[in-house]
Amino acid sequence: MDNLTELTFATVPALWKQRSEIFKNSVFDMQNIRKIDAAGAAYLVQWAKSLDSKKIKLLNVSQTAVNLITTYRLNEILEIEN
C-alpha cells in the first residue's frame, strides 16, 4: 500500500484481494492518500472489524478523510492520530 494515493471505488477491489496481508496491521499511515470516498471508508471499516481490538489507528489523515469519518460517525473504530 506504499504507492497508494487513492482509497476509492476504483482502488478498493484490488486492495480487497490483498486484505489478508494488509489487515494484519492495526495502524495505517494515510500520508500519501490524496483521495478517499465511501468505498475507501468501508474498506477501512472492514479492516478495523478484522482486528481483535476492532479499531485501526490512522496517521496523517487529510481533512477530507476526517470529514468523511466524522460524517459517517466512524470515530470509534477509526482512531485519528495526526
PDB file of N, CA and C in Angstrom:
ATOM      1  N   MET A   1       0.815  -1.194   0.000  1.00  0.00           N
ATOM      2  CA  MET A   1       0.000   0.000   0.000  1.00  0.00           C
ATOM      3  C   MET A   1       0.861   1.260   0.000  1.00  0.00           C
ATOM      4  N   ASP A   2       2.170   1.101  -0.074  1.00  0.00           N
ATOM      5  CA  ASP A   2       3.062   2.255  -0.022  1.00  0.00           C
ATOM      6  C   ASP A   2       2.853   3.226  -1.178  1.00  0.00           C
ATOM      7  N   ASN A   3       2.531   2.719  -2.360  1.00  0.00           N
ATOM      8  CA  ASN A   3       2.365   3.571  -3.533  1.00  0.00           C
ATOM      9  C   ASN A   3       0.933   4.066  -3.705  1.00  0.00           C
ATOM     10  N   LEU A   4       0.069   3.694  -2.814  1.00  0.00           N
ATOM     11  CA  LEU A   4      -1.349   4.028  -2.921  1.00  0.00           C
ATOM     12  C   LEU A   4      -1.583   5.519  -2.679  1.00  0.00           C
ATOM     13  N   THR A   5      -2.294   6.164  -3.601  1.00  0.00           N
ATOM     14  CA  THR A   5      -2.633   7.575  -3.432  1.00  0.00           C
ATOM     15  C   THR A   5      -4.133   7.796  -3.330  1.00  0.00           C
ATOM     16  N   GLU A   6      -4.918   6.771  -3.669  1.00  0.00           N
ATOM     17  CA  GLU A   6      -6.371   6.864  -3.583  1.00  0.00           C
ATOM     18  C   GLU A   6      -6.931   5.647  -2.866  1.00  0.00           C
ATOM     19  N   LEU A   7      -7.925   5.893  -2.060  1.00  0.00           N
ATOM     20  CA  LEU A   7      -8.675   4.832  -1.395  1.00  0.00           C
ATOM     21  C   LEU A   7     -10.111   5.044  -1.833  1.00  0.00           C
ATOM     22  N   THR A   8     -10.429   4.527  -3.026  1.00  0.00           N
ATOM     23  CA  THR A   8     -11.695   4.831  -3.680  1.00  0.00           C
ATOM     24  C   THR A   8     -12.332   3.585  -4.282  1.00  0.00           C
ATOM     25  N   PHE A   9     -13.505   3.785  -4.842  1.00  0.00           N
ATOM     26  CA  PHE A   9     -14.233   2.732  -5.535  1.00  0.00           C
ATOM     27  C   PHE A   9     -13.353   2.050  -6.590  1.00  0.00           C
ATOM     28  N   ALA A  10     -12.477   2.807  -7.213  1.00  0.00           N
ATOM     29  CA  ALA A  10     -11.608   2.270  -8.258  1.00  0.00           C
ATOM     30  C   ALA A  10     -10.454   1.437  -7.704  1.00  0.00           C
ATOM     31  N   THR A  11      -9.974   1.740  -6.507  1.00  0.00           N
ATOM     32  CA  THR A  11      -8.802   1.051  -5.966  1.00  0.00           C
ATOM     33  C   THR A  11      -9.125  -0.040  -4.953  1.00  0.00           C
ATOM     34  N   VAL A  12     -10.283   0.045  -4.321  1.00  0.00           N
ATOM     35  CA  VAL A  12     -10.633  -0.911  -3.264  1.00  0.00           C
ATOM     36  C   VAL A  12     -10.691  -2.373  -3.745  1.00  0.00           C
ATOM     37  N   PRO A  13     -11.222  -2.680  -4.933  1.00  0.00           N
ATOM     38  CA  PRO A  13     -11.254  -4.093  -5.347  1.00  0.00           C
ATOM     39  C   PRO A  13      -9.876  -4.761  -5.361  1.00  0.00           C
ATOM     40  N   ALA A  14      -8.859  -4.075  -5.834  1.00  0.00           N
ATOM     41  CA  ALA A  14      -7.507  -4.642  -5.835  1.00  0.00           C
ATOM     42  C   ALA A  14      -6.982  -4.789  -4.409  1.00  0.00           C
ATOM     43  N   LEU A  15      -7.285  -3.806  -3.559  1.00  0.00           N
ATOM     44  CA  LEU A  15      -6.862  -3.886  -2.157  1.00  0.00           C
ATOM     45  C   LEU A  15      -7.572  -5.016  -1.426  1.00  0.00           C
ATOM     46  N   TRP A  16      -8.821  -5.254  -1.777  1.00  0.00           N
ATOM     47  CA  TRP A  16      -9.589  -6.317  -1.123  1.00  0.00           C
ATOM     48  C   TRP A  16      -8.918  -7.671  -1.343  1.00  0.00           C
ATOM     49  N   LYS A  17      -8.347  -7.863  -2.510  1.00  0.00           N
ATOM     50  CA  LYS A  17      -7.649  -9.114  -2.824  1.00  0.00           C
ATOM     51  C   LYS A  17      -6.397  -9.280  -1.971  1.00  0.00           C
ATOM     52  N   GLN A  18      -5.857  -8.183  -1.461  1.00  0.00           N
ATOM     53  CA  GLN A  18      -4.640  -8.208  -0.639  1.00  0.00           C
ATOM     54  C   GLN A  18      -4.942  -8.111   0.856  1.00  0.00           C
ATOM     55  N   ARG A  19      -6.208  -8.178   1.217  1.00  0.00           N
ATOM     56  CA  ARG A  19      -6.604  -7.889   2.595  1.00  0.00           C
ATOM     57  C   ARG A  19      -5.972  -8.815   3.622  1.00  0.00           C
ATOM     58  N   SER A  20      -5.710 -10.073   3.293  1.00  0.00           N
ATOM     59  CA  SER A  20      -5.142 -10.984   4.295  1.00  0.00           C
ATOM     60  C   SER A  20      -3.774 -10.483   4.767  1.00  0.00           C
ATOM     61  N   GLU A  21      -3.041  -9.827   3.905  1.00  0.00           N
ATOM     62  CA  GLU A  21      -1.751  -9.257   4.280  1.00  0.00           C
ATOM     63  C   GLU A  21      -1.920  -7.869   4.925  1.00  0.00           C
ATOM     64  N   ILE A  22      -2.723  -7.023   4.317  1.00  0.00           N
ATOM     65  CA  ILE A  22      -2.913  -5.648   4.792  1.00  0.00           C
ATOM     66  C   ILE A  22      -3.572  -5.609   6.162  1.00  0.00           C
ATOM     67  N   PHE A  23      -4.568  -6.449   6.377  1.00  0.00           N
ATOM     68  CA  PHE A  23      -5.358  -6.412   7.614  1.00  0.00           C
ATOM     69  C   PHE A  23      -4.589  -6.907   8.836  1.00  0.00           C
ATOM     70  N   LYS A  24      -3.341  -7.321   8.678  1.00  0.00           N
ATOM     71  CA  LYS A  24      -2.525  -7.739   9.818  1.00  0.00           C
ATOM     72  C   LYS A  24      -2.096  -6.539  10.663  1.00  0.00           C
ATOM     73  N   ASN A  25      -2.083  -5.365  10.058  1.00  0.00           N
ATOM     74  CA  ASN A  25      -1.629  -4.147  10.733  1.00  0.00           C
ATOM     75  C   ASN A  25      -2.786  -3.452  11.442  1.00  0.00           C
ATOM     76  N   SER A  26      -2.487  -2.795  12.539  1.00  0.00           N
ATOM     77  CA  SER A  26      -3.527  -2.044  13.259  1.00  0.00           C
ATOM     78  C   SER A  26      -3.316  -0.534  13.136  1.00  0.00           C
ATOM     79  N   VAL A  27      -2.308  -0.153  12.340  1.00  0.00           N
ATOM     80  CA  VAL A  27      -2.014   1.255  12.110  1.00  0.00           C
ATOM     81  C   VAL A  27      -1.874   1.458  10.605  1.00  0.00           C
ATOM     82  N   PHE A  28      -2.463   2.539  10.097  1.00  0.00           N
ATOM     83  CA  PHE A  28      -2.364   2.862   8.676  1.00  0.00           C
ATOM     84  C   PHE A  28      -1.972   4.317   8.527  1.00  0.00           C
ATOM     85  N   ASP A  29      -0.825   4.565   7.905  1.00  0.00           N
ATOM     86  CA  ASP A  29      -0.358   5.922   7.643  1.00  0.00           C
ATOM     87  C   ASP A  29      -0.966   6.389   6.324  1.00  0.00           C
ATOM     88  N   MET A  30      -1.817   7.391   6.404  1.00  0.00           N
ATOM     89  CA  MET A  30      -2.540   7.887   5.237  1.00  0.00           C
ATOM     90  C   MET A  30      -1.856   9.090   4.587  1.00  0.00           C
ATOM     91  N   GLN A  31      -0.583   9.269   4.855  1.00  0.00           N
ATOM     92  CA  GLN A  31       0.153  10.424   4.362  1.00  0.00           C
ATOM     93  C   GLN A  31       0.063  10.581   2.841  1.00  0.00           C
ATOM     94  N   ASN A  32       0.101   9.498   2.096  1.00  0.00           N
ATOM     95  CA  ASN A  32       0.079   9.566   0.632  1.00  0.00           C
ATOM     96  C   ASN A  32      -1.322   9.517   0.035  1.00  0.00           C
ATOM     97  N   ILE A  33      -2.336   9.325   0.870  1.00  0.00           N
ATOM     98  CA  ILE A  33      -3.703   9.229   0.365  1.00  0.00           C
ATOM     99  C   ILE A  33      -4.209  10.626   0.027  1.00  0.00           C
ATOM    100  N   ARG A  34      -4.436  10.856  -1.250  1.00  0.00           N
ATOM    101  CA  ARG A  34      -4.903  12.155  -1.724  1.00  0.00           C
ATOM    102  C   ARG A  34      -6.415  12.190  -1.925  1.00  0.00           C
ATOM    103  N   LYS A  35      -7.013  11.011  -2.061  1.00  0.00           N
ATOM    104  CA  LYS A  35      -8.452  10.950  -2.334  1.00  0.00           C
ATOM    105  C   LYS A  35      -9.037   9.732  -1.624  1.00  0.00           C
ATOM    106  N   ILE A  36     -10.190   9.935  -0.976  1.00  0.00           N
ATOM    107  CA  ILE A  36     -10.906   8.843  -0.318  1.00  0.00           C
ATOM    108  C   ILE A  36     -12.395   9.073  -0.532  1.00  0.00           C
ATOM    109  N   ASP A  37     -13.126   7.990  -0.741  1.00  0.00           N
ATOM    110  CA  ASP A  37     -14.586   8.090  -0.889  1.00  0.00           C
ATOM    111  C   ASP A  37     -15.243   7.060   0.023  1.00  0.00           C
ATOM    112  N   ALA A  38     -16.548   6.878  -0.125  1.00  0.00           N
ATOM    113  CA  ALA A  38     -17.294   5.962   0.744  1.00  0.00           C
ATOM    114  C   ALA A  38     -16.768   4.536   0.642  1.00  0.00           C
ATOM    115  N   ALA A  39     -16.347   4.107  -0.534  1.00  0.00           N
ATOM    116  CA  ALA A  39     -15.789   2.755  -0.694  1.00  0.00           C
ATOM    117  C   ALA A  39     -14.498   2.621   0.108  1.00  0.00           C
ATOM    118  N   GLY A  40     -13.694   3.662   0.106  1.00  0.00           N
ATOM    119  CA  GLY A  40     -12.469   3.655   0.894  1.00  0.00           C
ATOM    120  C   GLY A  40     -12.758   3.611   2.380  1.00  0.00           C
ATOM    121  N   ALA A  41     -13.746   4.366   2.808  1.00  0.00           N
ATOM    122  CA  ALA A  41     -14.146   4.345   4.219  1.00  0.00           C
ATOM    123  C   ALA A  41     -14.656   2.963   4.603  1.00  0.00           C
ATOM    124  N   ALA A  42     -15.436   2.339   3.735  1.00  0.00           N
ATOM    125  CA  ALA A  42     -15.955   0.993   4.003  1.00  0.00           C
ATOM    126  C   ALA A  42     -14.811  -0.012   4.117  1.00  0.00           C
ATOM    127  N   TYR A  43     -13.792   0.151   3.292  1.00  0.00           N
ATOM    128  CA  TYR A  43     -12.621  -0.725   3.355  1.00  0.00           C
ATOM    129  C   TYR A  43     -11.939  -0.595   4.715  1.00  0.00           C
ATOM    130  N   LEU A  44     -11.774   0.645   5.181  1.00  0.00           N
ATOM    131  CA  LEU A  44     -11.163   0.865   6.489  1.00  0.00           C
ATOM    132  C   LEU A  44     -12.004   0.251   7.604  1.00  0.00           C
ATOM    133  N   VAL A  45     -13.322   0.334   7.478  1.00  0.00           N
ATOM    134  CA  VAL A  45     -14.215  -0.266   8.481  1.00  0.00           C
ATOM    135  C   VAL A  45     -14.020  -1.782   8.508  1.00  0.00           C
ATOM    136  N   GLN A  46     -13.977  -2.412   7.357  1.00  0.00           N
ATOM    137  CA  GLN A  46     -13.770  -3.858   7.304  1.00  0.00           C
ATOM    138  C   GLN A  46     -12.407  -4.235   7.882  1.00  0.00           C
ATOM    139  N   TRP A  47     -11.423  -3.421   7.614  1.00  0.00           N
ATOM    140  CA  TRP A  47     -10.089  -3.632   8.164  1.00  0.00           C
ATOM    141  C   TRP A  47     -10.155  -3.588   9.687  1.00  0.00           C
ATOM    142  N   ALA A  48     -10.786  -2.550  10.229  1.00  0.00           N
ATOM    143  CA  ALA A  48     -10.903  -2.414  11.684  1.00  0.00           C
ATOM    144  C   ALA A  48     -11.652  -3.597  12.292  1.00  0.00           C
ATOM    145  N   LYS A  49     -12.738  -4.003  11.652  1.00  0.00           N
ATOM    146  CA  LYS A  49     -13.539  -5.115  12.170  1.00  0.00           C
ATOM    147  C   LYS A  49     -12.776  -6.431  12.172  1.00  0.00           C
ATOM    148  N   SER A  50     -11.767  -6.550  11.319  1.00  0.00           N
ATOM    149  CA  SER A  50     -10.993  -7.788  11.249  1.00  0.00           C
ATOM    150  C   SER A  50      -9.990  -7.912  12.398  1.00  0.00           C
ATOM    151  N   LEU A  51      -9.720  -6.816  13.071  1.00  0.00           N
ATOM    152  CA  LEU A  51      -8.743  -6.804  14.161  1.00  0.00           C
ATOM    153  C   LEU A  51      -9.384  -7.198  15.482  1.00  0.00           C
ATOM    154  N   ASP A  52      -8.593  -7.775  16.362  1.00  0.00           N
ATOM    155  CA  ASP A  52      -9.095  -8.146  17.688  1.00  0.00           C
ATOM    156  C   ASP A  52      -9.634  -6.934  18.445  1.00  0.00           C
ATOM    157  N   SER A  53      -8.965  -5.809  18.309  1.00  0.00           N
ATOM    158  CA  SER A  53      -9.376  -4.595  19.022  1.00  0.00           C
ATOM    159  C   SER A  53     -10.584  -3.925  18.376  1.00  0.00           C
ATOM    160  N   LYS A  54     -10.892  -4.318  17.135  1.00  0.00           N
ATOM    161  CA  LYS A  54     -11.992  -3.727  16.354  1.00  0.00           C
ATOM    162  C   LYS A  54     -11.758  -2.241  16.103  1.00  0.00           C
ATOM    163  N   LYS A  55     -10.479  -1.836  16.094  1.00  0.00           N
ATOM    164  CA  LYS A  55     -10.107  -0.442  15.853  1.00  0.00           C
ATOM    165  C   LYS A  55      -8.843  -0.404  15.016  1.00  0.00           C
ATOM    166  N   ILE A  56      -8.722   0.641  14.233  1.00  0.00           N
ATOM    167  CA  ILE A  56      -7.493   0.893  13.491  1.00  0.00           C
ATOM    168  C   ILE A  56      -7.077   2.330  13.762  1.00  0.00           C
ATOM    169  N   LYS A  57      -5.783   2.536  13.923  1.00  0.00           N
ATOM    170  CA  LYS A  57      -5.252   3.874  14.161  1.00  0.00           C
ATOM    171  C   LYS A  57      -4.802   4.435  12.817  1.00  0.00           C
ATOM    172  N   LEU A  58      -5.294   5.619  12.487  1.00  0.00           N
ATOM    173  CA  LEU A  58      -4.965   6.277  11.227  1.00  0.00           C
ATOM    174  C   LEU A  58      -4.027   7.446  11.505  1.00  0.00           C
ATOM    175  N   LEU A  59      -2.916   7.477  10.797  1.00  0.00           N
ATOM    176  CA  LEU A  59      -1.931   8.536  10.952  1.00  0.00           C
ATOM    177  C   LEU A  59      -1.968   9.463   9.741  1.00  0.00           C
ATOM    178  N   ASN A  60      -1.631  10.723   9.937  1.00  0.00           N
ATOM    179  CA  ASN A  60      -1.511  11.702   8.851  1.00  0.00           C
ATOM    180  C   ASN A  60      -2.761  11.740   7.978  1.00  0.00           C
ATOM    181  N   VAL A  61      -3.894  11.932   8.613  1.00  0.00           N
ATOM    182  CA  VAL A  61      -5.195  11.896   7.943  1.00  0.00           C
ATOM    183  C   VAL A  61      -5.523  13.276   7.370  1.00  0.00           C
ATOM    184  N   SER A  62      -5.900  13.309   6.093  1.00  0.00           N
ATOM    185  CA  SER A  62      -6.273  14.576   5.451  1.00  0.00           C
ATOM    186  C   SER A  62      -7.598  15.080   6.030  1.00  0.00           C
ATOM    187  N   GLN A  63      -7.849  16.359   5.844  1.00  0.00           N
ATOM    188  CA  GLN A  63      -9.104  16.935   6.324  1.00  0.00           C
ATOM    189  C   GLN A  63     -10.298  16.295   5.628  1.00  0.00           C
ATOM    190  N   THR A  64     -10.142  15.952   4.358  1.00  0.00           N
ATOM    191  CA  THR A  64     -11.217  15.292   3.618  1.00  0.00           C
ATOM    192  C   THR A  64     -11.570  13.954   4.276  1.00  0.00           C
ATOM    193  N   ALA A  65     -10.560  13.190   4.642  1.00  0.00           N
ATOM    194  CA  ALA A  65     -10.794  11.901   5.297  1.00  0.00           C
ATOM    195  C   ALA A  65     -11.411  12.093   6.678  1.00  0.00           C
ATOM    196  N   VAL A  66     -10.945  13.098   7.413  1.00  0.00           N
ATOM    197  CA  VAL A  66     -11.519  13.402   8.730  1.00  0.00           C
ATOM    198  C   VAL A  66     -13.000  13.717   8.579  1.00  0.00           C
ATOM    199  N   ASN A  67     -13.334  14.535   7.593  1.00  0.00           N
ATOM    200  CA  ASN A  67     -14.738  14.894   7.357  1.00  0.00           C
ATOM    201  C   ASN A  67     -15.572  13.665   7.031  1.00  0.00           C
ATOM    202  N   LEU A  68     -15.049  12.774   6.208  1.00  0.00           N
ATOM    203  CA  LEU A  68     -15.766  11.563   5.839  1.00  0.00           C
ATOM    204  C   LEU A  68     -15.981  10.653   7.057  1.00  0.00           C
ATOM    205  N   ILE A  69     -14.949  10.480   7.840  1.00  0.00           N
ATOM    206  CA  ILE A  69     -15.034   9.639   9.037  1.00  0.00           C
ATOM    207  C   ILE A  69     -16.030  10.228  10.031  1.00  0.00           C
ATOM    208  N   THR A  70     -16.011  11.539  10.193  1.00  0.00           N
ATOM    209  CA  THR A  70     -16.932  12.208  11.107  1.00  0.00           C
ATOM    210  C   THR A  70     -18.367  12.111  10.601  1.00  0.00           C
ATOM    211  N   THR A  71     -18.562  12.351   9.310  1.00  0.00           N
ATOM    212  CA  THR A  71     -19.902  12.303   8.717  1.00  0.00           C
ATOM    213  C   THR A  71     -20.536  10.928   8.900  1.00  0.00           C
ATOM    214  N   TYR A  72     -19.750   9.886   8.691  1.00  0.00           N
ATOM    215  CA  TYR A  72     -20.270   8.517   8.832  1.00  0.00           C
ATOM    216  C   TYR A  72     -20.191   7.999  10.269  1.00  0.00           C
ATOM    217  N   ARG A  73     -19.745   8.855  11.178  1.00  0.00           N
ATOM    218  CA  ARG A  73     -19.662   8.519  12.611  1.00  0.00           C
ATOM    219  C   ARG A  73     -18.826   7.258  12.859  1.00  0.00           C
ATOM    220  N   LEU A  74     -17.644   7.255  12.293  1.00  0.00           N
ATOM    221  CA  LEU A  74     -16.755   6.101  12.399  1.00  0.00           C
ATOM    222  C   LEU A  74     -15.605   6.334  13.375  1.00  0.00           C
ATOM    223  N   ASN A  75     -15.685   7.398  14.153  1.00  0.00           N
ATOM    224  CA  ASN A  75     -14.603   7.767  15.060  1.00  0.00           C
ATOM    225  C   ASN A  75     -14.259   6.690  16.086  1.00  0.00           C
ATOM    226  N   GLU A  76     -15.211   5.867  16.450  1.00  0.00           N
ATOM    227  CA  GLU A  76     -14.951   4.852  17.474  1.00  0.00           C
ATOM    228  C   GLU A  76     -14.092   3.710  16.956  1.00  0.00           C
ATOM    229  N   ILE A  77     -14.179   3.422  15.679  1.00  0.00           N
ATOM    230  CA  ILE A  77     -13.374   2.307  15.141  1.00  0.00           C
ATOM    231  C   ILE A  77     -12.204   2.788  14.284  1.00  0.00           C
ATOM    232  N   LEU A  78     -12.274   4.015  13.811  1.00  0.00           N
ATOM    233  CA  LEU A  78     -11.190   4.612  13.037  1.00  0.00           C
ATOM    234  C   LEU A  78     -10.613   5.754  13.867  1.00  0.00           C
ATOM    235  N   GLU A  79      -9.573   5.456  14.626  1.00  0.00           N
ATOM    236  CA  GLU A  79      -8.971   6.438  15.519  1.00  0.00           C
ATOM    237  C   GLU A  79      -7.987   7.308  14.754  1.00  0.00           C
ATOM    238  N   ILE A  80      -8.249   8.582  14.747  1.00  0.00           N
ATOM    239  CA  ILE A  80      -7.403   9.529  14.008  1.00  0.00           C
ATOM    240  C   ILE A  80      -6.326  10.079  14.923  1.00  0.00           C
ATOM    241  N   GLU A  81      -5.085   9.954  14.476  1.00  0.00           N
ATOM    242  CA  GLU A  81      -3.960  10.493  15.227  1.00  0.00           C
ATOM    243  C   GLU A  81      -3.062  11.238  14.242  1.00  0.00           C
ATOM    244  N   ASN A  82      -2.975  12.529  14.414  1.00  0.00           N
ATOM    245  CA  ASN A  82      -2.150  13.335  13.491  1.00  0.00           C
ATOM    246  C   ASN A  82      -0.890  13.822  14.159  1.00  0.00           C
TER     247      ASN A  82
END
